[in-house]
């Protein structure tokens, strides 16, 4: 699909620019998620919930239907730790310590459930404009052989806060090795991040019913990260963000229309 679009441009700069803008708005912006958003905090566990369910945060649902349930299930799956650094979710620290389940050298952190694909592109599409835009987005995604329901546990990772921000800003991605072990990845970053290993990481689940991040989703995310930085698209979108922050009102001559349109498209993806 990508090569076909390039061929159809027949080397014409204007058409090539339009094609590039299309992929920026429908693929790169898809993965470059809600920059600067404040994550919802992990609810504090109770001794009663642990005693009744065997987990610090209450019942676990293998197919979660909202963000809170997804985070709870992912924490159980990921042993209440960041999948990359191994740091323990701070809200679970006391209970895990009382059970002797921390391990030697444990360090605490605040974790987030980090979506690979934004959940709002797959549900909550009552608004006609949002539905239409989401349909266009998935038309491009399906060209890479990915379809289905993304509102599931395999669409997310438990990550420490700084890593979550880097992942959403295309500054952290995971590359699988050809013919390498299953669920084993090499971490890649745009710049060094504290405690992020430069070697392989292997994702494991504490429960076979709790599925690990989908290899295909991470592969597409990694490809988008590489293209965004190699092409300069990431810097282009950073500039859009800075320009939008400095924009107090729309320019009467219409010069800010493109910026406003890009902002609306992004809101359709993350709201």
mmCIF file of C-alpha atoms in Angstrom:
data_model
loop_
_atom_site.group_PDB
_atom_site.id
_atom_site.type_symbol
_atom_site.label_atom_id
_atom_site.label_comp_id
_atom_site.label_asym_id
_atom_site.label_seq_id
_atom_site.Cartn_x
_atom_site.Cartn_y
_atom_site.Cartn_z
ATOM 1 C CA UNK A 1 0.000 0.000 0.000
ATOM 2 C CA UNK A 2 2.786 2.442 0.882
ATOM 3 C CA UNK A 3 4.861 1.691 -2.212
ATOM 4 C CA UNK A 4 1.745 1.845 -4.397
ATOM 5 C CA UNK A 5 0.944 5.313 -3.064
ATOM 6 C CA UNK A 6 4.489 6.515 -3.760
ATOM 7 C CA UNK A 7 4.403 5.156 -7.320
ATOM 8 C CA UNK A 8 1.098 6.918 -7.997
ATOM 9 C CA UNK A 9 2.696 10.240 -7.038
ATOM 10 C CA UNK A 10 4.905 9.841 -10.122
ATOM 11 C CA UNK A 11 7.646 11.926 -8.537
ATOM 12 C CA UNK A 12 5.448 15.022 -8.176
ATOM 13 C CA UNK A 13 6.538 16.926 -5.074
ATOM 14 C CA UNK A 14 3.063 18.255 -4.210
ATOM 15 C CA UNK A 15 1.516 14.791 -4.334
ATOM 16 C CA UNK A 16 4.407 13.343 -2.336
ATOM 17 C CA UNK A 17 3.889 16.002 0.330
ATOM 18 C CA UNK A 18 0.162 15.194 0.462
ATOM 19 C CA UNK A 19 0.944 11.487 0.825
ATOM 20 C CA UNK A 20 3.420 12.208 3.614
ATOM 21 C CA UNK A 21 0.846 14.358 5.420
ATOM 22 C CA UNK A 22 -1.694 11.547 5.122
ATOM 23 C CA UNK A 23 0.625 9.038 6.772
ATOM 24 C CA UNK A 24 1.598 11.515 9.467
ATOM 25 C CA UNK A 25 -2.056 12.142 10.343
ATOM 26 C CA UNK A 26 -3.299 8.558 10.064
ATOM 27 C CA UNK A 27 -0.392 6.457 11.308
ATOM 28 C CA UNK A 28 2.309 8.443 13.069
ATOM 29 C CA UNK A 29 -0.189 10.522 15.056
ATOM 30 C CA UNK A 30 -1.988 7.293 15.905
ATOM 31 C CA UNK A 31 1.005 6.062 17.879
ATOM 32 C CA UNK A 32 2.194 9.438 19.129
ATOM 33 C CA UNK A 33 -0.414 9.553 21.850
ATOM 34 C CA UNK A 34 -1.611 11.995 24.505
ATOM 35 C CA UNK A 35 1.629 13.884 25.160
ATOM 36 C CA UNK A 36 1.851 15.297 28.641
ATOM 37 C CA UNK A 37 -1.302 13.633 29.929
ATOM 38 C CA UNK A 38 -1.513 13.011 33.649
ATOM 39 C CA UNK A 39 -1.971 9.251 34.191
ATOM 40 C CA UNK A 40 -4.658 7.972 36.503
ATOM 41 C CA UNK A 41 -3.066 6.878 39.783
ATOM 42 C CA UNK A 42 -3.092 3.304 40.922
ATOM 43 C CA UNK A 43 -5.692 2.801 43.632
ATOM 44 C CA UNK A 44 -4.166 1.803 46.947
ATOM 45 C CA UNK A 45 -4.604 -1.921 47.625
ATOM 46 C CA UNK A 46 -6.203 -3.277 50.730
ATOM 47 C CA UNK A 47 -5.336 -6.283 52.857
ATOM 48 C CA UNK A 48 -8.915 -7.471 52.465
ATOM 49 C CA UNK A 49 -8.784 -7.455 48.667
ATOM 50 C CA UNK A 50 -5.550 -9.462 48.756
ATOM 51 C CA UNK A 51 -6.910 -12.003 51.210
ATOM 52 C CA UNK A 52 -10.151 -12.446 49.229
ATOM 53 C CA UNK A 53 -8.769 -12.558 45.685
ATOM 54 C CA UNK A 54 -5.066 -13.340 46.040
ATOM 55 C CA UNK A 55 -4.189 -10.087 44.244
ATOM 56 C CA UNK A 56 -3.463 -6.668 45.793
ATOM 57 C CA UNK A 57 -6.012 -4.777 43.695
ATOM 58 C CA UNK A 58 -9.020 -7.070 43.644
ATOM 59 C CA UNK A 59 -10.544 -9.379 40.982
ATOM 60 C CA UNK A 60 -8.710 -9.785 37.664
ATOM 61 C CA UNK A 61 -10.598 -9.900 34.359
ATOM 62 C CA UNK A 62 -8.686 -11.470 31.402
ATOM 63 C CA UNK A 63 -10.660 -9.294 28.937
ATOM 64 C CA UNK A 64 -10.838 -5.889 30.685
ATOM 65 C CA UNK A 65 -13.503 -3.419 29.575
ATOM 66 C CA UNK A 66 -12.055 -0.164 30.908
ATOM 67 C CA UNK A 67 -8.694 1.421 31.689
ATOM 68 C CA UNK A 68 -8.800 0.648 35.419
ATOM 69 C CA UNK A 69 -9.577 -3.026 34.819
ATOM 70 C CA UNK A 70 -6.881 -3.201 32.132
ATOM 71 C CA UNK A 71 -4.263 -1.730 34.446
ATOM 72 C CA UNK A 72 -5.244 -4.103 37.246
ATOM 73 C CA UNK A 73 -5.009 -7.125 34.931
ATOM 74 C CA UNK A 74 -1.706 -5.938 33.444
ATOM 75 C CA UNK A 75 -0.195 -5.447 36.904
ATOM 76 C CA UNK A 76 -1.139 -9.014 37.820
ATOM 77 C CA UNK A 77 0.239 -10.284 34.502
ATOM 78 C CA UNK A 78 3.488 -8.333 34.924
ATOM 79 C CA UNK A 79 4.012 -9.293 38.578
ATOM 80 C CA UNK A 80 3.295 -5.705 39.732
ATOM 81 C CA UNK A 81 6.427 -4.423 38.030
ATOM 82 C CA UNK A 82 7.478 -2.256 35.112
ATOM 83 C CA UNK A 83 8.036 -4.697 32.248
ATOM 84 C CA UNK A 84 11.329 -3.038 31.278
ATOM 85 C CA UNK A 85 13.043 -1.876 34.471
ATOM 86 C CA UNK A 86 11.572 -4.430 36.874
ATOM 87 C CA UNK A 87 10.752 -1.671 39.377
ATOM 88 C CA UNK A 88 7.848 -2.545 41.678
ATOM 89 C CA UNK A 89 4.553 -0.628 41.563
ATOM 90 C CA UNK A 90 4.735 1.542 44.679
ATOM 91 C CA UNK A 91 1.066 1.027 45.573
ATOM 92 C CA UNK A 92 1.664 -2.730 45.815
ATOM 93 C CA UNK A 93 4.955 -2.504 47.703
ATOM 94 C CA UNK A 94 3.731 -3.002 51.283
ATOM 95 C CA UNK A 95 1.578 -6.029 50.528
ATOM 96 C CA UNK A 96 4.219 -7.678 48.352
ATOM 97 C CA UNK A 97 6.823 -7.018 51.046
ATOM 98 C CA UNK A 98 4.615 -8.610 53.699
ATOM 99 C CA UNK A 99 4.346 -11.707 51.497
ATOM 100 C CA UNK A 100 8.087 -11.833 50.882
ATOM 101 C CA UNK A 101 7.457 -11.310 47.171
ATOM 102 C CA UNK A 102 9.656 -8.283 46.461
ATOM 103 C CA UNK A 103 12.922 -9.979 45.648
ATOM 104 C CA UNK A 104 16.459 -8.805 46.348
ATOM 105 C CA UNK A 105 17.336 -5.255 45.320
ATOM 106 C CA UNK A 106 13.732 -4.255 44.605
ATOM 107 C CA UNK A 107 13.063 -0.589 43.815
ATOM 108 C CA UNK A 108 9.646 1.090 43.796
ATOM 109 C CA UNK A 109 8.113 3.318 41.134
ATOM 110 C CA UNK A 110 4.717 4.511 39.911
ATOM 111 C CA UNK A 111 3.591 2.524 36.886
ATOM 112 C CA UNK A 112 1.019 3.163 34.179
ATOM 113 C CA UNK A 113 -0.903 0.956 31.787
ATOM 114 C CA UNK A 114 0.528 2.064 28.447
ATOM 115 C CA UNK A 115 -1.659 1.466 25.386
ATOM 116 C CA UNK A 116 0.032 0.569 22.110
ATOM 117 C CA UNK A 117 -2.991 1.550 20.011
ATOM 118 C CA UNK A 118 -5.117 4.335 21.562
ATOM 119 C CA UNK A 119 -8.300 2.674 22.889
ATOM 120 C CA UNK A 120 -10.498 5.517 21.638
ATOM 121 C CA UNK A 121 -9.937 4.444 18.029
ATOM 122 C CA UNK A 122 -11.772 1.195 18.723
ATOM 123 C CA UNK A 123 -14.616 2.212 21.019
ATOM 124 C CA UNK A 124 -16.520 5.300 22.142
ATOM 125 C CA UNK A 125 -17.067 6.342 18.531
ATOM 126 C CA UNK A 126 -20.559 7.801 18.858
ATOM 127 C CA UNK A 127 -19.536 11.135 17.306
ATOM 128 C CA UNK A 128 -19.853 10.812 13.471
ATOM 129 C CA UNK A 129 -16.666 12.785 12.757
ATOM 130 C CA UNK A 130 -14.654 10.737 15.230
ATOM 131 C CA UNK A 131 -16.044 7.505 13.811
ATOM 132 C CA UNK A 132 -15.210 8.564 10.254
ATOM 133 C CA UNK A 133 -11.655 9.525 11.168
ATOM 134 C CA UNK A 134 -11.120 6.303 13.136
ATOM 135 C CA UNK A 135 -12.360 4.270 10.157
ATOM 136 C CA UNK A 136 -9.810 6.000 7.934
ATOM 137 C CA UNK A 137 -7.071 5.309 10.468
ATOM 138 C CA UNK A 138 -7.865 1.595 10.615
ATOM 139 C CA UNK A 139 -7.942 1.425 6.819
ATOM 140 C CA UNK A 140 -4.233 2.244 6.906
ATOM 141 C CA UNK A 141 -3.536 -0.038 9.864
ATOM 142 C CA UNK A 142 -5.269 -3.006 8.197
ATOM 143 C CA UNK A 143 -2.898 -2.621 5.231
ATOM 144 C CA UNK A 144 -0.221 -3.988 7.573
ATOM 145 C CA UNK A 145 -2.271 -7.113 8.282
ATOM 146 C CA UNK A 146 -3.577 -5.954 11.661
ATOM 147 C CA UNK A 147 -7.295 -6.049 12.357
ATOM 148 C CA UNK A 148 -9.635 -6.816 15.207
ATOM 149 C CA UNK A 149 -10.511 -5.602 18.673
ATOM 150 C CA UNK A 150 -7.712 -3.566 20.247
ATOM 151 C CA UNK A 151 -9.601 -3.071 23.510
ATOM 152 C CA UNK A 152 -7.750 -5.957 25.138
ATOM 153 C CA UNK A 153 -4.842 -6.761 27.414
ATOM 154 C CA UNK A 154 -2.466 -7.538 24.527
ATOM 155 C CA UNK A 155 -2.699 -3.865 23.555
ATOM 156 C CA UNK A 156 -0.798 -2.626 26.590
ATOM 157 C CA UNK A 157 2.264 -2.747 28.797
ATOM 158 C CA UNK A 158 2.960 -1.912 32.430
ATOM 159 C CA UNK A 159 5.614 0.808 32.283
ATOM 160 C CA UNK A 160 7.172 3.221 34.751
ATOM 161 C CA UNK A 161 5.927 6.780 34.256
ATOM 162 C CA UNK A 162 8.980 8.100 32.387
ATOM 163 C CA UNK A 163 8.982 5.104 30.056
ATOM 164 C CA UNK A 164 5.262 5.529 29.393
ATOM 165 C CA UNK A 165 5.888 9.126 28.315
ATOM 166 C CA UNK A 166 8.799 8.080 26.092
ATOM 167 C CA UNK A 167 6.759 5.275 24.497
ATOM 168 C CA UNK A 168 3.857 7.612 23.731
ATOM 169 C CA UNK A 169 6.223 10.219 22.280
ATOM 170 C CA UNK A 170 7.877 7.645 19.990
ATOM 171 C CA UNK A 171 11.065 7.826 22.040
ATOM 172 C CA UNK A 172 10.950 4.186 23.196
ATOM 173 C CA UNK A 173 10.165 1.088 21.178
ATOM 174 C CA UNK A 174 10.756 -2.655 21.175
ATOM 175 C CA UNK A 175 12.360 -4.598 18.333
ATOM 176 C CA UNK A 176 12.011 -8.359 18.129
ATOM 177 C CA UNK A 177 14.979 -10.345 16.859
ATOM 178 C CA UNK A 178 14.452 -12.357 13.712
ATOM 179 C CA UNK A 179 14.041 -15.997 14.731
ATOM 180 C CA UNK A 180 14.649 -14.895 18.323
ATOM 181 C CA UNK A 181 12.903 -16.244 21.431
ATOM 182 C CA UNK A 182 9.197 -15.511 21.734
ATOM 183 C CA UNK A 183 8.301 -12.308 23.621
ATOM 184 C CA UNK A 184 11.953 -11.237 23.713
ATOM 185 C CA UNK A 185 12.787 -7.731 22.502
ATOM 186 C CA UNK A 186 15.657 -5.288 22.244
ATOM 187 C CA UNK A 187 14.785 -1.929 23.793
ATOM 188 C CA UNK A 188 15.503 1.095 21.634
ATOM 189 C CA UNK A 189 15.410 4.718 22.763
ATOM 190 C CA UNK A 190 16.030 8.074 21.113
ATOM 191 C CA UNK A 191 18.131 9.111 24.109
ATOM 192 C CA UNK A 192 19.328 7.290 27.241
ATOM 193 C CA UNK A 193 16.640 6.682 29.891
ATOM 194 C CA UNK A 194 17.525 5.794 33.479
ATOM 195 C CA UNK A 195 17.351 2.075 34.327
ATOM 196 C CA UNK A 196 16.368 1.075 30.773
ATOM 197 C CA UNK A 197 18.529 -1.888 29.739
ATOM 198 C CA UNK A 198 20.305 -1.752 26.397
ATOM 199 C CA UNK A 199 20.178 -5.520 26.153
ATOM 200 C CA UNK A 200 17.233 -7.827 25.583
ATOM 201 C CA UNK A 201 14.132 -7.922 27.743
ATOM 202 C CA UNK A 202 11.768 -10.878 27.879
ATOM 203 C CA UNK A 203 8.106 -10.329 28.697
ATOM 204 C CA UNK A 204 6.506 -13.020 30.847
ATOM 205 C CA UNK A 205 3.029 -13.497 32.272
ATOM 206 C CA UNK A 206 2.230 -14.761 35.743
ATOM 207 C CA UNK A 207 -0.967 -16.280 34.358
ATOM 208 C CA UNK A 208 -1.427 -17.937 30.919
ATOM 209 C CA UNK A 209 -4.931 -16.447 30.763
ATOM 210 C CA UNK A 210 -3.463 -12.924 30.795
ATOM 211 C CA UNK A 211 -2.066 -12.366 27.317
ATOM 212 C CA UNK A 212 1.207 -10.536 26.730
ATOM 213 C CA UNK A 213 1.598 -7.534 24.393
ATOM 214 C CA UNK A 214 0.925 -8.539 20.796
ATOM 215 C CA UNK A 215 4.169 -8.899 18.836
ATOM 216 C CA UNK A 216 2.521 -7.439 15.697
ATOM 217 C CA UNK A 217 1.396 -4.292 17.515
ATOM 218 C CA UNK A 218 4.881 -3.690 18.905
ATOM 219 C CA UNK A 219 6.440 -4.345 15.500
ATOM 220 C CA UNK A 220 4.283 -1.702 13.807
ATOM 221 C CA UNK A 221 4.887 0.742 16.668
ATOM 222 C CA UNK A 222 8.650 0.193 16.288
ATOM 223 C CA UNK A 223 8.493 0.768 12.536
ATOM 224 C CA UNK A 224 6.539 3.997 13.028
ATOM 225 C CA UNK A 225 9.077 5.212 15.607
ATOM 226 C CA UNK A 226 11.979 4.616 13.247
ATOM 227 C CA UNK A 227 10.252 6.271 10.288
ATOM 228 C CA UNK A 228 9.099 9.238 12.389
ATOM 229 C CA UNK A 229 12.635 10.028 13.513
ATOM 230 C CA UNK A 230 14.427 9.210 10.263
ATOM 231 C CA UNK A 231 12.006 11.321 8.212
ATOM 232 C CA UNK A 232 11.872 14.242 10.629
ATOM 233 C CA UNK A 233 8.134 13.720 11.199
ATOM 234 C CA UNK A 234 8.622 13.491 14.971
ATOM 235 C CA UNK A 235 10.304 16.899 15.049
ATOM 236 C CA UNK A 236 7.568 18.236 12.756
ATOM 237 C CA UNK A 237 4.892 17.161 15.235
ATOM 238 C CA UNK A 238 6.882 18.511 18.176
ATOM 239 C CA UNK A 239 6.873 21.887 16.444
ATOM 240 C CA UNK A 240 3.098 21.602 15.941
ATOM 241 C CA UNK A 241 2.710 21.007 19.679
ATOM 242 C CA UNK A 242 4.858 24.008 20.550
ATOM 243 C CA UNK A 243 3.023 26.220 18.058
ATOM 244 C CA UNK A 244 -0.339 25.113 19.446
ATOM 245 C CA UNK A 245 0.732 25.877 23.017
ATOM 246 C CA UNK A 246 1.716 29.394 21.940
ATOM 247 C CA UNK A 247 -1.483 29.939 19.953
ATOM 248 C CA UNK A 248 -4.077 31.866 21.973
ATOM 249 C CA UNK A 249 -6.605 32.534 19.170
ATOM 250 C CA UNK A 250 -6.984 31.463 15.545
ATOM 251 C CA UNK A 251 -5.455 33.861 13.029
ATOM 252 C CA UNK A 252 -8.135 35.847 11.104
ATOM 253 C CA UNK A 253 -6.310 35.246 7.802
ATOM 254 C CA UNK A 254 -6.726 31.470 8.153
ATOM 255 C CA UNK A 255 -2.994 30.806 8.513
ATOM 256 C CA UNK A 256 -3.550 28.709 11.644
ATOM 257 C CA UNK A 257 -6.194 26.466 10.037
ATOM 258 C CA UNK A 258 -3.753 23.633 9.295
ATOM 259 C CA UNK A 259 -2.478 23.646 12.863
ATOM 260 C CA UNK A 260 -6.019 23.602 14.252
ATOM 261 C CA UNK A 261 -7.032 20.744 11.928
ATOM 262 C CA UNK A 262 -4.064 18.646 13.060
ATOM 263 C CA UNK A 263 -5.018 19.328 16.679
ATOM 264 C CA UNK A 264 -8.623 18.188 16.092
ATOM 265 C CA UNK A 265 -7.462 15.001 14.382
ATOM 266 C CA UNK A 266 -5.284 14.231 17.360
ATOM 267 C CA UNK A 267 -8.125 14.881 19.796
ATOM 268 C CA UNK A 268 -10.258 12.375 17.862
ATOM 269 C CA UNK A 269 -7.588 9.763 18.594
ATOM 270 C CA UNK A 270 -7.024 10.384 22.293
ATOM 271 C CA UNK A 271 -10.340 11.613 23.698
#
